[in-house]
Coordinates of C-alpha atoms and ligand atoms in Angstrom, one line a residue:
M1 CA 63.7 200.2 99.4
G2 CA 66.8 200.6 97.5
L3 CA 67.2 203.0 94.6
N4 CA 66.6 200.9 91.9
A5 CA 63.3 199.8 93.2
E6 CA 62.4 203.5 93.7
W7 CA 63.3 204.6 89.9
M8 CA 61.7 201.7 89.1
Q9 CA 58.4 202.2 90.9
R10 CA 58.4 206.1 89.6
D11 CA 58.5 204.1 86.0
L12 CA 55.6 202.0 86.4
A13 CA 53.6 204.2 87.5
V14 CA 54.1 206.8 84.6
L15 CA 55.7 204.9 81.7
W16 CA 54.7 202.5 79.2
H17 CA 57.5 200.8 77.5
P18 CA 58.8 200.0 74.0
C19 CA 57.8 196.4 72.8
T20 CA 57.0 194.9 76.0
Q21 CA 54.3 192.8 77.8
M22 CA 54.3 195.5 80.5
K23 CA 52.8 192.8 82.7
D24 CA 55.8 191.6 82.6
H25 CA 57.3 193.7 84.9
E26 CA 55.0 192.3 88.0
R27 CA 57.8 189.9 88.2
L28 CA 60.7 191.3 86.4
P29 CA 62.5 194.0 87.7
L30 CA 63.1 197.5 85.1
V31 CA 66.7 198.3 84.9
P32 CA 66.9 201.9 85.8
I33 CA 69.9 203.4 84.8
R34 CA 72.3 206.3 86.1
R35 CA 75.1 206.8 83.4
G36 CA 76.7 204.9 80.7
E37 CA 80.9 204.5 80.0
G38 CA 82.3 203.2 77.0
V39 CA 80.8 199.2 76.7
W40 CA 79.6 199.6 80.5
L41 CA 75.6 200.5 81.9
E42 CA 75.3 201.8 85.7
D43 CA 72.6 200.8 87.6
F44 CA 70.8 203.3 90.6
E45 CA 72.5 200.7 93.1
G46 CA 76.6 200.8 91.1
K47 CA 76.1 197.8 89.7
R48 CA 77.0 197.6 86.0
Y49 CA 76.0 195.7 82.8
L50 CA 78.2 194.9 79.7
D51 CA 76.2 196.5 76.9
A52 CA 76.3 193.6 74.6
V53 CA 73.3 194.2 72.2
S54 CA 74.6 198.6 71.4
S55 CA 71.9 199.8 72.8
W56 CA 69.4 198.1 70.3
W57 CA 72.2 198.2 68.0
V58 CA 72.8 202.2 68.3
N59 CA 76.2 202.5 70.1
V60 CA 79.0 202.1 67.9
F61 CA 81.8 203.7 70.3
G62 CA 81.2 203.4 73.6
H63 CA 78.6 205.6 75.9
A64 CA 79.6 208.9 77.4
N65 CA 82.0 208.5 74.2
P66 CA 84.7 212.1 74.7
R67 CA 85.1 212.7 71.5
I68 CA 81.3 212.4 70.4
N69 CA 80.2 214.6 73.6
Q70 CA 82.4 217.1 72.6
R71 CA 81.6 217.9 69.5
I72 CA 77.5 218.0 70.5
K73 CA 78.4 220.3 73.9
D74 CA 80.6 222.7 70.5
Q75 CA 77.5 222.2 68.7
V76 CA 74.6 223.6 71.6
D77 CA 76.1 226.3 71.5
Q78 CA 76.3 226.9 67.8
L79 CA 73.2 226.0 66.6
E80 CA 70.9 223.6 68.4
H81 CA 67.8 223.4 64.7
V82 CA 67.1 225.2 62.6
I83 CA 63.8 224.6 59.9
L84 CA 65.8 222.7 56.7
A85 CA 63.2 223.9 54.3
G86 CA 64.2 227.4 52.4
F87 CA 67.7 226.9 55.6
S88 CA 70.7 225.1 55.9
H89 CA 73.7 224.4 57.9
Q90 CA 77.2 223.5 58.4
P91 CA 76.8 220.0 60.0
V92 CA 73.9 219.0 57.7
I93 CA 76.2 220.2 54.7
E94 CA 79.4 218.5 55.9
L95 CA 77.6 215.2 56.8
S96 CA 75.5 214.5 53.2
E97 CA 79.5 215.7 51.8
R98 CA 80.7 212.8 53.6
L99 CA 77.9 209.8 53.1
V100 CA 77.9 210.7 48.8
A101 CA 81.9 210.4 49.1
M102 CA 82.0 207.0 51.7
T103 CA 79.0 205.1 50.2
P104 CA 79.2 203.3 47.1
A105 CA 79.8 205.6 43.3
G106 CA 76.1 206.5 42.0
L107 CA 74.4 207.7 45.5
E108 CA 74.8 211.0 45.2
R109 CA 71.5 212.7 46.9
V110 CA 70.9 212.3 50.9
F111 CA 67.1 213.2 52.5
Y112 CA 67.2 213.0 55.9
A113 CA 64.3 211.1 58.5
D114 CA 64.6 211.4 61.8
N115 CA 64.6 207.7 62.3
G116 CA 64.3 203.9 60.7
S117 CA 61.0 203.9 60.3
S118 CA 60.9 207.0 58.7
C119 CA 63.8 206.6 56.4
I120 CA 62.0 203.6 55.0
E121 CA 58.6 205.6 54.4
V122 CA 60.9 208.0 52.3
A123 CA 62.7 204.7 50.3
L124 CA 58.3 203.5 49.3
K125 CA 57.7 207.1 48.6
M126 CA 60.2 208.0 47.1
S127 CA 60.2 205.1 45.1
H128 CA 56.7 204.8 44.2
H129 CA 56.3 209.2 43.5
Y130 CA 59.7 208.3 41.1
W131 CA 57.6 205.3 38.6
L132 CA 54.7 208.3 38.8
N133 CA 56.8 210.9 37.3
V134 CA 58.5 208.9 34.7
G135 CA 54.9 207.7 34.0
K136 CA 54.4 204.9 34.9
P137 CA 51.5 204.7 37.4
E138 CA 50.8 201.0 37.6
K139 CA 54.5 200.5 39.1
K140 CA 53.2 200.4 43.0
R141 CA 54.0 197.5 44.3
F142 CA 56.9 196.2 46.7
V143 CA 58.8 193.1 46.9
T144 CA 60.2 191.7 50.3
L145 CA 61.8 188.8 52.1
S146 CA 60.1 186.5 54.1
N147 CA 61.1 187.1 57.8
S148 CA 62.1 191.1 57.4
Y149 CA 62.2 193.6 59.5
H150 CA 62.4 197.3 58.6
G151 CA 60.3 199.2 60.9
E152 CA 57.1 200.0 62.7
T153 CA 55.3 202.5 60.8
V154 CA 52.5 200.9 59.0
A155 CA 54.2 200.9 55.3
A156 CA 57.8 199.6 57.0
M157 CA 55.4 196.9 58.6
S158 CA 53.9 196.2 55.2
V159 CA 56.9 194.7 53.8
G160 CA 58.0 193.5 57.4
D161 CA 57.5 189.9 57.8
V162 CA 58.1 189.4 61.8
A163 CA 54.6 187.9 62.6
L164 CA 55.0 188.9 66.1
F165 CA 55.3 192.4 65.0
T166 CA 52.7 192.6 62.2
D167 CA 50.0 190.0 62.5
T168 CA 48.1 192.0 64.9
Y169 CA 48.0 195.1 62.1
K170 CA 47.5 192.9 58.9
A171 CA 44.8 195.2 58.6
L172 CA 46.0 197.7 57.8
L173 CA 49.3 196.9 55.7
L174 CA 50.1 197.4 51.8
D175 CA 49.8 194.8 49.9
T176 CA 53.1 192.9 48.8
L177 CA 54.9 190.7 47.3
K178 CA 56.9 187.9 49.1
V179 CA 59.3 186.3 48.5
P180 CA 61.5 182.9 50.4
S181 CA 64.3 184.7 52.4
P182 CA 67.6 183.4 51.0
D183 CA 68.1 182.9 55.4
C184 CA 71.1 179.8 55.2
Y185 CA 70.1 178.5 58.7
H186 CA 67.4 176.8 56.5
R187 CA 70.2 175.7 54.0
P188 CA 70.3 172.0 53.9
E189 CA 72.9 170.0 54.6
G190 CA 76.4 170.0 52.8
V191 CA 75.4 172.9 51.3
S192 CA 77.3 176.2 51.3
W193 CA 76.0 179.8 52.2
E194 CA 76.8 180.9 48.8
D195 CA 75.3 178.1 47.0
H196 CA 72.1 178.2 48.9
S197 CA 71.7 181.8 48.4
R198 CA 72.1 181.4 44.7
L199 CA 69.6 178.5 44.6
M200 CA 67.3 180.7 46.8
F201 CA 67.0 183.6 44.0
S202 CA 65.2 181.4 41.9
H203 CA 62.0 182.8 43.6
M204 CA 63.4 186.5 43.5
E205 CA 63.5 186.0 39.7
Q206 CA 60.6 184.7 39.3
T207 CA 58.8 186.6 40.9
L208 CA 60.1 189.4 39.4
A209 CA 59.5 187.8 35.7
E210 CA 56.0 187.8 36.3
H211 CA 55.0 191.1 38.1
H212 CA 57.8 193.4 37.5
R213 CA 55.3 196.0 35.4
E214 CA 53.5 196.7 38.8
I215 CA 56.7 196.7 40.9
A216 CA 58.0 199.8 42.1
A217 CA 61.0 198.6 44.3
V218 CA 62.7 195.6 46.2
I219 CA 63.4 196.3 49.6
V220 CA 66.2 194.1 51.5
E221 CA 67.7 194.0 54.3
P222 CA 71.3 193.2 53.1
L223 CA 73.2 189.5 54.5
I224 CA 71.7 190.3 57.7
Q225 CA 67.7 190.0 58.7
G226 CA 68.0 191.3 62.3
A227 CA 64.7 191.4 64.2
G228 CA 63.7 187.7 62.2
G229 CA 66.2 186.6 64.6
M230 CA 70.1 187.5 63.1
R231 CA 69.5 185.1 59.9
M232 CA 72.7 185.7 57.6
Y233 CA 72.7 184.6 53.9
H234 CA 75.5 185.4 51.4
P235 CA 76.4 188.7 49.0
V236 CA 76.2 186.7 46.0
Y237 CA 72.5 187.3 46.4
L238 CA 72.7 190.8 46.4
K239 CA 74.4 190.9 43.5
L240 CA 72.1 189.0 41.7
L241 CA 69.4 191.1 42.9
R242 CA 71.2 194.0 41.3
E243 CA 71.6 192.6 37.9
A244 CA 67.6 191.5 38.1
C245 CA 66.5 194.7 39.4
D246 CA 68.3 196.2 36.1
R247 CA 66.9 193.8 34.1
Y248 CA 63.5 194.5 35.1
G249 CA 62.9 197.8 35.4
V250 CA 62.8 198.0 39.3
H251 CA 64.4 199.8 42.0
L252 CA 66.4 198.4 45.1
I253 CA 66.1 199.5 48.4
H254 CA 68.6 198.9 50.4
D255 CA 67.5 198.7 54.5
E256 CA 71.5 199.2 56.1
I257 CA 69.7 201.0 58.8
A258 CA 71.1 197.9 61.1
V259 CA 74.2 196.4 59.4
G260 CA 75.4 199.8 58.0
F261 CA 78.7 201.7 59.7
G262 CA 80.8 198.3 60.0
R263 CA 78.4 195.8 61.7
T264 CA 79.0 193.0 58.7
G265 CA 82.7 193.4 58.6
T266 CA 82.5 196.2 55.9
M267 CA 81.5 200.3 56.4
F268 CA 78.2 199.0 54.2
A269 CA 77.4 195.3 53.7
C270 CA 76.9 196.4 50.0
E271 CA 80.4 196.5 49.6
Q272 CA 80.9 192.7 49.7
A273 CA 78.5 192.5 46.7
G274 CA 80.3 195.2 44.9
I275 CA 76.8 196.7 44.1
T276 CA 75.3 200.1 44.3
P277 CA 71.0 200.0 45.7
D278 CA 68.9 202.4 43.6
F279 CA 68.5 204.1 47.8
L280 CA 70.5 203.1 51.0
C281 CA 68.4 203.7 54.0
L282 CA 70.5 204.8 57.1
S283 CA 70.6 205.7 61.1
K284 CA 71.1 203.5 64.1
A285 CA 74.8 203.7 64.3
L286 CA 74.9 206.9 62.2
T287 CA 75.1 209.0 65.4
G288 CA 77.1 206.7 67.2
G289 CA 74.2 205.5 69.2
Y290 CA 73.6 208.8 70.4
L291 CA 70.7 211.1 68.9
P292 CA 67.7 209.4 66.2
L293 CA 68.6 210.6 62.6
A294 CA 67.8 208.7 59.4
A295 CA 69.5 208.9 55.8
C296 CA 68.0 208.5 52.4
L297 CA 70.6 208.5 49.6
T298 CA 69.6 207.8 46.5
T299 CA 70.9 208.5 42.6
D300 CA 71.1 211.7 40.3
R301 CA 68.8 209.6 38.1
I302 CA 65.7 209.8 40.8
Y303 CA 66.6 213.3 42.1
Q304 CA 66.0 214.2 38.5
A305 CA 62.6 212.6 38.1
F306 CA 61.7 215.0 40.4
Y307 CA 63.5 217.9 39.7
D308 CA 61.4 220.2 37.9
D309 CA 58.3 224.0 37.7
Y310 CA 56.6 223.7 40.5
S311 CA 53.3 224.0 39.0
T312 CA 54.4 219.8 37.4
L313 CA 53.7 218.7 41.6
R314 CA 57.0 216.3 40.8
A315 CA 58.0 217.9 44.1
F316 CA 59.0 215.4 47.2
L317 CA 56.7 217.1 49.3
H318 CA 57.4 214.9 52.5
S319 CA 59.1 216.7 56.1
H320 CA 59.7 215.9 59.0
S321 CA 60.2 218.0 62.0
Y322 CA 63.5 217.6 62.9
T323 CA 64.7 216.6 59.6
G324 CA 68.3 217.2 59.3
N325 CA 68.7 218.0 63.4
P326 CA 72.5 219.8 63.9
L327 CA 73.3 218.6 67.0
A328 CA 72.5 215.0 65.5
C329 CA 74.7 215.5 62.5
A330 CA 77.4 217.2 64.9
A331 CA 77.0 213.4 66.6
A332 CA 77.3 211.7 62.9
L333 CA 80.2 213.7 62.2
A334 CA 82.2 212.8 65.8
T335 CA 81.4 209.6 64.8
L336 CA 82.8 209.2 61.1
D337 CA 85.8 210.9 62.5
I338 CA 86.5 207.9 64.8
F339 CA 85.8 205.8 62.1
E340 CA 88.6 207.2 59.6
S341 CA 91.6 208.0 62.6
N342 CA 91.0 204.9 64.5
R343 CA 91.1 202.1 61.6
V344 CA 88.1 200.9 62.8
I345 CA 86.6 198.5 59.8
E346 CA 90.6 196.3 60.7
N347 CA 90.6 196.4 64.6
N348 CA 87.3 195.2 64.5
R349 CA 88.4 191.8 62.3
R350 CA 90.3 191.0 65.3
L351 CA 87.4 191.6 67.7
A352 CA 85.0 189.2 65.2
A353 CA 87.4 186.1 65.5
R354 CA 87.5 186.3 69.3
M355 CA 83.4 186.4 69.3
A356 CA 83.9 183.4 67.0
Q357 CA 86.8 182.0 69.3
A358 CA 85.0 182.2 72.5
T359 CA 81.8 180.9 71.4
A360 CA 83.2 177.9 69.1
H361 CA 82.3 175.2 71.6
L362 CA 78.8 176.2 71.9
I363 CA 77.9 174.2 68.6
N364 CA 78.5 171.5 70.4
H365 CA 76.1 171.9 72.5
P366 CA 73.1 169.8 72.7
Q367 CA 70.3 172.4 72.3
V368 CA 72.3 175.1 70.2
A369 CA 71.3 174.4 66.1
E370 CA 74.0 176.9 64.8
V371 CA 76.6 179.5 65.9
R372 CA 77.0 181.8 62.7
Q373 CA 78.7 185.3 62.1
T374 CA 78.8 188.1 59.8
G375 CA 81.2 190.5 60.8
M376 CA 80.7 191.6 64.0
V377 CA 77.1 190.6 64.9
L378 CA 77.0 186.5 66.1
A379 CA 73.9 184.9 67.1
I380 CA 73.4 181.1 68.8
E381 CA 70.0 179.5 67.9
M382 CA 69.0 177.3 70.7
V383 CA 66.4 174.7 69.6
Q384 CA 64.2 172.2 71.4
D385 CA 65.1 169.4 69.0
K386 CA 69.1 169.7 67.0
A387 CA 69.0 167.0 64.8
S388 CA 65.8 168.6 63.1
K389 CA 66.3 172.3 64.3
T390 CA 63.1 171.9 65.7
P391 CA 62.5 175.7 68.1
Y392 CA 61.2 175.8 71.2
P393 CA 57.5 176.7 72.1
W394 CA 57.8 180.8 71.7
Q395 CA 56.0 180.5 74.9
E396 CA 58.5 179.3 76.9
R397 CA 60.5 182.3 76.4
R398 CA 63.7 180.4 76.9
G399 CA 65.6 183.9 76.1
L400 CA 64.4 185.4 78.4
K401 CA 65.9 183.0 80.5
V402 CA 69.3 184.0 79.2
F403 CA 68.3 187.3 79.3
E404 CA 67.9 187.6 83.0
H405 CA 71.1 185.4 83.8
A406 CA 72.2 187.6 82.4
L407 CA 71.3 190.5 84.3
S408 CA 72.6 188.8 87.2
R409 CA 76.2 188.5 86.0
G410 CA 76.6 192.2 84.7
A411 CA 75.6 191.8 81.1
L412 CA 73.1 193.4 78.8
L413 CA 72.3 190.4 76.1
R414 CA 68.6 190.3 75.0
P415 CA 67.6 187.3 73.1
L416 CA 65.2 187.4 70.2
G417 CA 62.7 184.6 71.0
S418 CA 65.6 181.8 71.4
V419 CA 68.5 183.5 69.2
V420 CA 70.9 184.7 71.4
Y421 CA 73.0 187.0 69.8
F422 CA 76.6 189.9 70.3
L423 CA 75.7 192.7 69.0
P424 CA 78.3 195.0 70.9
P425 CA 80.0 198.4 70.8
Y426 CA 83.4 197.9 68.9
V427 CA 84.9 199.6 72.3
I428 CA 84.9 196.1 73.6
T429 CA 87.9 194.1 74.5
E430 CA 88.9 190.4 74.1
E431 CA 88.7 189.7 77.5
Q432 CA 84.9 191.4 77.4
I433 CA 84.2 189.5 74.7
D434 CA 85.2 186.2 76.6
F435 CA 83.1 187.4 79.5
L436 CA 80.0 187.8 77.2
A437 CA 80.8 183.9 75.9
E438 CA 80.8 182.9 79.2
V439 CA 77.7 184.4 80.4
A440 CA 76.0 183.3 77.3
S441 CA 77.2 179.7 77.2
E442 CA 75.6 179.9 81.1
G443 CA 72.9 181.3 80.0
I444 CA 72.4 178.8 77.4
D445 CA 72.6 175.9 80.1
I446 CA 70.2 177.1 82.3
A447 CA 67.3 178.2 79.4
T448 CA 68.0 175.2 78.1
R449 CA 67.3 172.4 80.9
D450 CA 64.4 171.1 80.8
G451 CA 61.2 172.5 82.8
V452 CA 63.3 174.6 84.4
S453 CA 62.5 178.8 85.5
V454 CA 64.9 181.1 86.6
P455 CA 64.4 182.0 90.1
L456 CA 63.7 185.6 90.4
G457 CA 63.4 185.8 94.1
G458 CA 65.0 189.5 95.7
R459 CA 67.0 191.7 93.1
Y460 CA 68.7 189.2 90.4
P461 CA 70.5 187.1 93.2
G462 CA 74.1 185.8 92.8
F463 CA 75.6 189.3 91.1
R464 CA 79.1 189.6 91.1
D465 CA 81.0 192.6 89.2
P466 CA 82.5 191.2 86.2
G467 CA 84.4 194.9 86.6
Ligands
PLP1 C1 66.2 199.4 63.9 C2 65.8 199.4 62.4 C3 64.5 199.6 61.2 C4 63.8 200.9 62.4 O1 64.5 201.8 62.6 P1 64.3 202.5 63.8 O2 64.7 204.0 64.0 O3 64.1 201.8 65.1 O4 62.3 203.5 63.5 C5 64.3 199.6 60.0 N1 65.2 198.7 59.6 C6 65.7 197.9 60.2 C7 66.5 197.2 59.7 C8 65.7 197.8 61.5 O5 67.1 197.4 61.7

């Protein structure tokens, strides 16, 4: 038995993997990773995989980045963790100062959680609690867009709408108001992203007009609906939404957990709309992809509604054991240093252009309905029928075939349903982008060849090191 197989066997005896039907692994090899470096992951037999999805969208400057590694090593000798109630520490203070300075004007307070879903819970609870504190207890509902994703905990699921993740738990969910998404994939032919997004806003306007008295907040994934299939829309929608939220007295929550830190082409997506949300949720790339940490930024106005004598019971009594963990904050500080010193956002324009160039031919593929891009995220939508955009039945798992082909070629592509996408670390090279595009093209050819299933005899036949 090879080393990979040995580790796989030990793993499957004791682990229960996230977002996985474990029975799949009777057929589909699990890939045990021994080490990582830059965009590469290496398994126990020395095979390498280009991490095209930044290990679930978290990594920005590569695996085992020397600068981040060093900062964590220095921090661990100093202070690994301390309770953040009644106590504080240098990394969390510095990080908070920098987040306040780099995010849009008006966001002046940082509350920490230790993962994205918890950060959404913080924003939802804070918003409702704010309205309680200012004497409007009836404002307790949340407005959400169709096809959105905000995490896995129960309230975060409630404001999400990806059926695959939420349908099973319907009985547990909060009662939210759902508005059709401005998703431009569904725009009529000949209509621009901007016009479609503007047009779709009428649904939001109507919901706010009818229900604003009972609404605490609107929550959106700005510009890209990630887990919903990398669906995209125009910043004009966010601008209109900010104006409407002000008009109706409703909070605006920006979930930039996935899109923050440069993914959309600007540091934060809200910059493209020139607006400041009432709550900005950050996580994932915040620590460079090293450690779990999340930050919920908010305004002084909201903060002040909680600031009072203890006996008024207005305080936000929410905590996570690992709130503001020093090692995670140190990783975040090193990540922000790299953003500053390496002109990352500027350099990414070149990489984004290369991603567009390398995949442009795919729009002529008979089974590709759209190749779309916002900044450093590029998605390719495979369909059963191009003209009508009829999706493949989900049971066919076409994306999985792309995944399997990519593994055989030394790339980690993990499609969302029939949507193949690149969301790479920013240390990727133009040549590596071309390689990914080649692998994706081949994978799409194989996956859309009718009735063909990828043979899985042995371990990844045809593997060659792309080196
Ligand atoms: C990943 C994600 C979350 C949840 O973050 P976790 O750290 O996985 O809990 C929330 N919102 C969006 C938009 C995400 O992509």
